[in-house]
Amino acid sequence: MAELTALESLIEMGFPRGRAEKALALTGNQGIEAAMDWLMEHEDDPDVDEPLETPLGHILGREPTSSEQVGPEGSGSAAGESKPILTEEERQEQTKRMLELVAQKQREREEREEREALEREKQRRRQGQELSAARQKLQEDEMRRAAEERRREKAEELAARQRVREKIERDKAERAKKYGGSVGSRSSPPATDPGPVPSSPSQEPPTKREYDQCRIQVRLPDGTSLTQTFRAREQLAAVRLYVELHRGEEPGQDQDPVQLLSGFPRRAFSEADMERPLQELGLVPSAVLIVAKKCPS
């Protein structure tokens, strides 16, 4: 059975003539299968339909004509070597085999593209998982650093508050020692007694009693109260310090500054009053003070 040329077979299968010629030329005329592989792989190329320059007088897949095979002297000899003509059944059979081959190549190409697409999807998912894990690790590191920074700041704040409390306690102890010694020296009796001196109540004016201690009751904003005894010559700042240390707030919380008020007569003590002794402020021998939150200036 006579066979079609490769070019004719490709045209019979529906490929454009230009593409078929180009495929045969670029595959080195190695056969129809190589040309079909090239056509399947490059069917989406933008320049697939651009013509391929071929040597003059030679067309891929086509036998030279009688005029091309012989010169003017041999034109008669080529007439007897004409190519056999295929019957319709032979052409259909050959076309059927070529179409089956094309379908097989198409299936192989689809399977290959499916495998490549699956591999790309796996790689994309793997990269996404790695990126998500890296992002999560970065967030965890940032949260850990932030938590450590908060703990460090809180520890520093507690240490600073503790240093302030210790300083306040030292100052209080020094004031108590200072004022306690002076009061004791004044209240001690004389070492020698010159003798009894007769006195008459009607002849001597009454003397004002001196107190060396003062009992202070402090009423807090929540309704509770604190009671403490101070020396009469202690400053009012000692009372405020006592309130700040014992008003029952949680350690580590910010404490608002307080202001002391006297109930009767109504009076708000200023910062200057904090340096004055309790005796000078008229709070001896006892007094009731009210604590109010000090408005920030």
mmCIF file of C-alpha atoms in Angstrom:
data_model
loop_
_atom_site.group_PDB
_atom_site.id
_atom_site.type_symbol
_atom_site.label_atom_id
_atom_site.label_comp_id
_atom_site.label_asym_id
_atom_site.label_seq_id
_atom_site.Cartn_x
_atom_site.Cartn_y
_atom_site.Cartn_z
ATOM 1 C CA MET A 1 0.000 0.000 0.000
ATOM 2 C CA ALA A 2 1.360 3.323 -0.988
ATOM 3 C CA GLU A 3 2.124 5.718 1.871
ATOM 4 C CA LEU A 4 1.437 9.427 2.109
ATOM 5 C CA THR A 5 4.371 11.736 2.627
ATOM 6 C CA ALA A 6 4.925 13.116 6.148
ATOM 7 C CA LEU A 7 3.751 16.566 5.069
ATOM 8 C CA GLU A 8 0.594 15.199 3.482
ATOM 9 C CA SER A 9 -0.133 13.052 6.507
ATOM 10 C CA LEU A 10 0.131 16.041 8.838
ATOM 11 C CA ILE A 11 -2.124 18.095 6.582
ATOM 12 C CA GLU A 12 -4.638 15.194 6.478
ATOM 13 C CA MET A 13 -4.702 15.226 10.289
ATOM 14 C CA GLY A 14 -5.724 18.883 10.252
ATOM 15 C CA PHE A 15 -2.460 20.697 10.903
ATOM 16 C CA PRO A 16 -1.923 23.872 8.850
ATOM 17 C CA ARG A 17 0.532 23.436 6.008
ATOM 18 C CA GLY A 18 2.872 26.140 7.327
ATOM 19 C CA ARG A 19 3.070 24.549 10.769
ATOM 20 C CA ALA A 20 3.603 21.083 9.306
ATOM 21 C CA GLU A 21 6.436 22.270 7.083
ATOM 22 C CA LYS A 22 8.032 24.127 9.983
ATOM 23 C CA ALA A 23 7.770 21.096 12.298
ATOM 24 C CA LEU A 24 9.356 18.770 9.742
ATOM 25 C CA ALA A 25 12.158 21.233 9.049
ATOM 26 C CA LEU A 26 12.964 21.913 12.713
ATOM 27 C CA THR A 27 12.980 18.181 13.589
ATOM 28 C CA GLY A 28 15.347 17.395 10.717
ATOM 29 C CA ASN A 29 12.834 15.310 8.745
ATOM 30 C CA GLN A 30 13.090 12.512 11.336
ATOM 31 C CA GLY A 31 9.570 11.356 10.727
ATOM 32 C CA ILE A 32 5.965 12.197 11.428
ATOM 33 C CA GLU A 33 6.115 11.313 15.146
ATOM 34 C CA ALA A 34 8.935 13.764 15.833
ATOM 35 C CA ALA A 35 7.084 16.441 13.874
ATOM 36 C CA MET A 36 3.865 15.735 15.810
ATOM 37 C CA ASP A 37 5.714 15.995 19.114
ATOM 38 C CA TRP A 38 7.085 19.371 18.088
ATOM 39 C CA LEU A 39 3.627 20.576 16.998
ATOM 40 C CA MET A 40 2.045 19.486 20.302
ATOM 41 C CA GLU A 41 4.731 21.179 22.387
ATOM 42 C CA HIS A 42 4.775 24.451 20.440
ATOM 43 C CA GLU A 43 1.115 24.893 19.539
ATOM 44 C CA ASP A 44 0.811 27.831 21.960
ATOM 45 C CA ASP A 45 3.965 29.638 20.807
ATOM 46 C CA PRO A 46 3.202 33.133 19.469
ATOM 47 C CA ASP A 47 5.484 32.597 16.438
ATOM 48 C CA VAL A 48 4.321 29.104 15.550
ATOM 49 C CA ASP A 49 2.626 30.318 12.373
ATOM 50 C CA GLU A 50 5.516 32.436 11.161
ATOM 51 C CA PRO A 51 6.947 31.013 7.929
ATOM 52 C CA LEU A 52 10.295 29.232 8.025
ATOM 53 C CA GLU A 53 12.795 30.204 5.379
ATOM 54 C CA THR A 54 13.774 27.130 3.358
ATOM 55 C CA PRO A 55 16.268 26.717 0.473
ATOM 56 C CA LEU A 56 14.876 27.611 -2.921
ATOM 57 C CA GLY A 57 13.552 24.664 -4.861
ATOM 58 C CA HIS A 58 13.083 22.411 -1.792
ATOM 59 C CA ILE A 59 9.775 22.048 0.044
ATOM 60 C CA LEU A 60 9.588 19.793 3.067
ATOM 61 C CA GLY A 61 7.605 16.635 2.667
ATOM 62 C CA ARG A 62 7.080 17.118 -1.101
ATOM 63 C CA GLU A 63 8.882 15.139 -3.766
ATOM 64 C CA PRO A 64 10.616 17.235 -6.454
ATOM 65 C CA THR A 65 8.538 17.746 -9.534
ATOM 66 C CA SER A 66 9.564 16.275 -12.830
ATOM 67 C CA SER A 67 10.953 19.633 -13.943
ATOM 68 C CA GLU A 68 13.052 19.848 -10.760
ATOM 69 C CA GLN A 69 14.408 16.308 -11.056
ATOM 70 C CA VAL A 70 15.645 16.579 -14.632
ATOM 71 C CA GLY A 71 16.697 19.363 -16.844
ATOM 72 C CA PRO A 72 15.327 20.199 -20.242
ATOM 73 C CA GLU A 73 16.929 17.071 -21.685
ATOM 74 C CA GLY A 74 15.471 14.569 -19.208
ATOM 75 C CA SER A 75 11.906 15.705 -19.012
ATOM 76 C CA GLY A 76 10.630 12.599 -20.679
ATOM 77 C CA SER A 77 12.412 10.153 -18.372
ATOM 78 C CA ALA A 78 10.692 11.457 -15.215
ATOM 79 C CA ALA A 79 7.238 10.900 -16.592
ATOM 80 C CA GLY A 80 7.423 7.198 -15.936
ATOM 81 C CA GLU A 81 8.393 7.649 -12.255
ATOM 82 C CA SER A 82 5.219 9.314 -11.046
ATOM 83 C CA LYS A 83 4.173 8.662 -7.426
ATOM 84 C CA PRO A 84 1.439 6.034 -6.994
ATOM 85 C CA ILE A 85 -1.968 7.426 -6.113
ATOM 86 C CA LEU A 86 -3.649 6.126 -2.918
ATOM 87 C CA THR A 87 -7.174 4.828 -3.011
ATOM 88 C CA GLU A 88 -9.803 6.463 -0.801
ATOM 89 C CA GLU A 89 -9.806 3.490 1.600
ATOM 90 C CA GLU A 90 -6.032 3.649 1.959
ATOM 91 C CA ARG A 91 -6.125 7.364 2.624
ATOM 92 C CA GLN A 92 -8.829 6.900 5.267
ATOM 93 C CA GLU A 93 -6.896 4.057 6.925
ATOM 94 C CA GLN A 94 -3.706 6.071 7.020
ATOM 95 C CA THR A 95 -5.579 9.113 8.331
ATOM 96 C CA LYS A 96 -7.172 6.947 11.036
ATOM 97 C CA ARG A 97 -3.770 5.672 12.173
ATOM 98 C CA MET A 98 -2.425 9.185 12.251
ATOM 99 C CA LEU A 99 -5.385 10.454 14.275
ATOM 100 C CA GLU A 100 -4.920 7.629 16.792
ATOM 101 C CA LEU A 101 -1.300 8.614 17.072
ATOM 102 C CA VAL A 102 -2.298 12.249 17.595
ATOM 103 C CA ALA A 103 -4.792 11.234 20.305
ATOM 104 C CA GLN A 104 -2.131 9.167 22.029
ATOM 105 C CA LYS A 105 0.310 12.074 21.931
ATOM 106 C CA GLN A 106 -2.417 14.380 23.257
ATOM 107 C CA ARG A 107 -3.136 11.992 26.174
ATOM 108 C CA GLU A 108 0.550 11.720 26.987
ATOM 109 C CA ARG A 109 0.867 15.477 26.931
ATOM 110 C CA GLU A 110 -2.185 15.948 29.194
ATOM 111 C CA GLU A 111 -0.877 13.359 31.646
ATOM 112 C CA ARG A 112 2.508 15.074 31.684
ATOM 113 C CA GLU A 113 0.916 18.495 32.239
ATOM 114 C CA GLU A 114 -1.293 17.036 34.998
ATOM 115 C CA ARG A 115 1.754 15.583 36.758
ATOM 116 C CA GLU A 116 3.581 18.895 36.435
ATOM 117 C CA ALA A 117 0.554 20.817 37.740
ATOM 118 C CA LEU A 118 0.255 18.411 40.686
ATOM 119 C CA GLU A 119 3.932 18.824 41.491
ATOM 120 C CA ARG A 120 3.640 22.617 41.294
ATOM 121 C CA GLU A 121 0.632 22.510 43.634
ATOM 122 C CA LYS A 122 2.559 20.355 46.117
ATOM 123 C CA GLN A 123 5.475 22.743 45.969
ATOM 124 C CA ARG A 124 3.166 25.738 46.439
ATOM 125 C CA ARG A 125 1.520 24.133 49.475
ATOM 126 C CA ARG A 126 4.889 23.180 50.925
ATOM 127 C CA GLN A 127 6.158 26.743 50.508
ATOM 128 C CA GLY A 128 2.924 28.076 52.038
ATOM 129 C CA GLN A 129 3.301 25.796 55.054
ATOM 130 C CA GLU A 130 6.924 26.830 55.514
ATOM 131 C CA LEU A 131 5.971 30.497 55.252
ATOM 132 C CA SER A 132 3.111 30.051 57.734
ATOM 133 C CA ALA A 133 5.393 28.230 60.180
ATOM 134 C CA ALA A 134 8.030 30.960 59.879
ATOM 135 C CA ARG A 135 5.394 33.667 60.426
ATOM 136 C CA GLN A 136 3.995 31.853 63.484
ATOM 137 C CA LYS A 137 7.478 31.426 64.952
ATOM 138 C CA LEU A 138 8.165 35.123 64.429
ATOM 139 C CA GLN A 139 4.919 36.047 66.205
ATOM 140 C CA GLU A 140 5.722 33.708 69.095
ATOM 141 C CA ASP A 141 9.199 35.222 69.420
ATOM 142 C CA GLU A 142 7.729 38.738 69.452
ATOM 143 C CA MET A 143 5.143 37.767 72.092
ATOM 144 C CA ARG A 144 7.843 36.144 74.233
ATOM 145 C CA ARG A 145 10.058 39.211 73.979
ATOM 146 C CA ALA A 146 7.117 41.485 74.857
ATOM 147 C CA ALA A 147 6.240 39.318 77.884
ATOM 148 C CA GLU A 148 9.839 39.365 79.078
ATOM 149 C CA GLU A 149 9.974 43.125 78.649
ATOM 150 C CA ARG A 150 6.751 43.551 80.683
ATOM 151 C CA ARG A 151 8.102 41.293 83.447
ATOM 152 C CA ARG A 152 11.361 43.218 83.515
ATOM 153 C CA GLU A 153 9.560 46.580 83.680
ATOM 154 C CA LYS A 154 7.263 45.316 86.440
ATOM 155 C CA ALA A 155 10.225 43.995 88.433
ATOM 156 C CA GLU A 156 12.017 47.323 88.062
ATOM 157 C CA GLU A 157 8.880 49.194 89.120
ATOM 158 C CA LEU A 158 8.425 46.985 92.193
ATOM 159 C CA ALA A 159 12.079 47.404 93.092
ATOM 160 C CA ALA A 160 11.766 51.187 92.761
ATOM 161 C CA ARG A 161 8.659 51.205 94.969
ATOM 162 C CA GLN A 162 10.446 49.068 97.529
ATOM 163 C CA ARG A 163 13.369 51.483 97.581
ATOM 164 C CA VAL A 164 10.956 54.386 98.118
ATOM 165 C CA ARG A 165 9.216 52.569 100.969
ATOM 166 C CA GLU A 166 12.525 51.764 102.619
ATOM 167 C CA LYS A 167 13.604 55.381 102.331
ATOM 168 C CA ILE A 168 10.303 56.530 103.828
ATOM 169 C CA GLU A 169 10.723 54.096 106.725
ATOM 170 C CA ARG A 170 14.277 55.313 107.320
ATOM 171 C CA ASP A 171 13.134 58.938 107.247
ATOM 172 C CA LYS A 172 10.313 58.146 109.640
ATOM 173 C CA ALA A 173 12.658 56.344 112.007
ATOM 174 C CA GLU A 174 15.131 59.234 111.918
ATOM 175 C CA ARG A 175 12.383 61.785 112.641
ATOM 176 C CA ALA A 176 11.039 59.678 115.474
ATOM 177 C CA LYS A 177 14.506 59.352 116.954
ATOM 178 C CA LYS A 178 15.206 63.059 116.574
ATOM 179 C CA TYR A 179 11.963 64.390 117.993
ATOM 180 C CA GLY A 180 11.657 61.683 120.624
ATOM 181 C CA GLY A 181 15.041 62.548 122.148
ATOM 182 C CA SER A 182 14.296 66.279 122.365
ATOM 183 C CA VAL A 183 10.917 65.737 123.977
ATOM 184 C CA GLY A 184 12.371 63.353 126.529
ATOM 185 C CA SER A 185 15.079 65.817 127.516
ATOM 186 C CA ARG A 186 12.540 68.552 128.111
ATOM 187 C CA SER A 187 10.172 66.396 130.086
ATOM 188 C CA SER A 188 12.842 64.897 132.399
ATOM 189 C CA PRO A 189 12.680 66.246 135.970
ATOM 190 C CA PRO A 190 15.569 68.343 137.329
ATOM 191 C CA ALA A 191 18.417 66.440 138.954
ATOM 192 C CA THR A 192 18.321 68.424 142.248
ATOM 193 C CA ASP A 193 15.366 69.648 144.210
ATOM 194 C CA PRO A 194 16.070 72.927 146.050
ATOM 195 C CA GLY A 195 13.304 72.171 148.507
ATOM 196 C CA PRO A 196 9.588 72.554 148.816
ATOM 197 C CA VAL A 197 8.223 75.871 147.774
ATOM 198 C CA PRO A 198 4.833 76.717 149.155
ATOM 199 C CA SER A 199 2.324 77.752 146.558
ATOM 200 C CA SER A 200 -1.203 78.920 146.656
ATOM 201 C CA PRO A 201 -3.716 78.263 143.868
ATOM 202 C CA SER A 202 -5.257 81.641 144.398
ATOM 203 C CA GLN A 203 -1.949 83.381 143.970
ATOM 204 C CA GLU A 204 -0.521 81.461 140.895
ATOM 205 C CA PRO A 205 -2.141 81.663 137.442
ATOM 206 C CA PRO A 206 -3.255 78.331 135.882
ATOM 207 C CA THR A 207 -0.680 76.824 133.530
ATOM 208 C CA LYS A 208 -1.543 75.213 130.172
ATOM 209 C CA ARG A 209 -0.872 71.484 130.091
ATOM 210 C CA GLU A 210 1.791 70.315 127.686
ATOM 211 C CA TYR A 211 1.174 67.114 125.710
ATOM 212 C CA ASP A 212 3.968 65.152 124.099
ATOM 213 C CA GLN A 213 1.715 62.692 122.242
ATOM 214 C CA CYS A 214 -1.197 63.048 119.843
ATOM 215 C CA ARG A 215 -3.851 60.469 118.987
ATOM 216 C CA ILE A 216 -4.968 60.814 115.330
ATOM 217 C CA GLN A 217 -7.953 59.049 113.813
ATOM 218 C CA VAL A 218 -7.974 59.034 109.994
ATOM 219 C CA ARG A 219 -11.164 58.311 108.055
ATOM 220 C CA LEU A 220 -10.557 56.729 104.619
ATOM 221 C CA PRO A 221 -12.752 57.253 101.536
ATOM 222 C CA ASP A 222 -14.099 53.655 101.715
ATOM 223 C CA GLY A 223 -15.557 54.273 105.200
ATOM 224 C CA THR A 224 -12.845 52.538 107.209
ATOM 225 C CA SER A 225 -10.612 54.362 109.640
ATOM 226 C CA LEU A 226 -7.055 54.200 110.952
ATOM 227 C CA THR A 227 -5.947 55.230 114.425
ATOM 228 C CA GLN A 228 -2.356 55.914 115.419
ATOM 229 C CA THR A 229 -0.495 57.800 118.115
ATOM 230 C CA PHE A 230 2.168 60.293 117.065
ATOM 231 C CA ARG A 231 4.486 62.551 118.985
ATOM 232 C CA ALA A 232 3.214 66.067 119.350
ATOM 233 C CA ARG A 233 6.187 67.569 117.543
ATOM 234 C CA GLU A 234 6.095 65.192 114.600
ATOM 235 C CA GLN A 235 5.281 66.807 111.295
ATOM 236 C CA LEU A 236 1.959 66.325 109.566
ATOM 237 C CA ALA A 237 3.880 64.598 106.769
ATOM 238 C CA ALA A 238 4.353 61.621 109.113
ATOM 239 C CA VAL A 239 0.559 61.213 109.306
ATOM 240 C CA ARG A 240 0.237 61.325 105.513
ATOM 241 C CA LEU A 241 3.053 58.788 105.172
ATOM 242 C CA TYR A 242 1.304 56.491 107.645
ATOM 243 C CA VAL A 243 -1.920 56.726 105.629
ATOM 244 C CA GLU A 244 -0.152 55.987 102.334
ATOM 245 C CA LEU A 245 1.489 52.902 103.841
ATOM 246 C CA HIS A 246 -1.622 51.494 105.531
ATOM 247 C CA ARG A 247 -4.630 52.415 103.415
ATOM 248 C CA GLY A 248 -4.937 48.838 102.169
ATOM 249 C CA GLU A 249 -4.152 49.067 98.445
ATOM 250 C CA GLU A 250 -2.583 46.135 96.615
ATOM 251 C CA PRO A 251 1.228 46.220 96.351
ATOM 252 C CA GLY A 252 2.427 47.161 92.872
ATOM 253 C CA GLN A 253 -0.662 49.239 92.069
ATOM 254 C CA ASP A 254 -0.426 52.915 91.420
ATOM 255 C CA GLN A 255 -1.489 54.905 94.522
ATOM 256 C CA ASP A 256 -3.072 58.268 94.054
ATOM 257 C CA PRO A 257 -1.719 61.072 96.219
ATOM 258 C CA VAL A 258 -3.922 61.951 99.188
ATOM 259 C CA GLN A 259 -4.936 65.197 100.851
ATOM 260 C CA LEU A 260 -5.718 65.534 104.551
ATOM 261 C CA LEU A 261 -8.706 67.525 105.778
ATOM 262 C CA SER A 262 -9.827 68.426 109.275
ATOM 263 C CA GLY A 263 -13.485 67.956 110.081
ATOM 264 C CA PHE A 264 -13.997 70.837 112.515
ATOM 265 C CA PRO A 265 -13.125 73.474 111.762
ATOM 266 C CA ARG A 266 -13.198 72.569 108.069
ATOM 267 C CA ARG A 267 -9.677 72.905 106.726
ATOM 268 C CA ALA A 268 -7.570 71.456 103.902
ATOM 269 C CA PHE A 269 -3.912 71.088 104.779
ATOM 270 C CA SER A 270 -1.446 72.326 102.146
ATOM 271 C CA GLU A 271 2.030 71.110 101.279
ATOM 272 C CA ALA A 272 3.465 73.804 103.508
ATOM 273 C CA ASP A 273 1.431 72.429 106.441
ATOM 274 C CA MET A 274 3.064 69.025 105.921
ATOM 275 C CA GLU A 275 6.299 70.404 107.376
ATOM 276 C CA ARG A 276 4.627 71.858 110.487
ATOM 277 C CA PRO A 277 4.386 69.923 113.815
ATOM 278 C CA LEU A 278 1.038 68.467 114.885
ATOM 279 C CA GLN A 279 1.141 70.620 118.021
ATOM 280 C CA GLU A 280 1.448 73.794 115.991
ATOM 281 C CA LEU A 281 -1.496 72.795 113.777
ATOM 282 C CA GLY A 282 -3.799 72.379 116.782
ATOM 283 C CA LEU A 283 -4.140 68.603 116.448
ATOM 284 C CA VAL A 284 -2.914 67.830 120.002
ATOM 285 C CA PRO A 285 -3.925 65.869 122.080
ATOM 286 C CA SER A 286 -6.329 64.202 119.567
ATOM 287 C CA ALA A 287 -7.896 64.948 116.233
ATOM 288 C CA VAL A 288 -9.962 63.405 113.431
ATOM 289 C CA LEU A 289 -8.674 63.793 109.873
ATOM 290 C CA ILE A 290 -10.365 62.927 106.610
ATOM 291 C CA VAL A 291 -8.542 61.527 103.588
ATOM 292 C CA ALA A 292 -9.455 62.846 100.157
ATOM 293 C CA LYS A 293 -7.848 62.031 96.833
ATOM 294 C CA LYS A 294 -5.628 64.826 95.704
ATOM 295 C CA CYS A 295 -6.508 66.236 92.311
ATOM 296 C CA PRO A 296 -3.466 66.307 90.004
ATOM 297 C CA SER A 297 -2.364 69.828 89.268
#
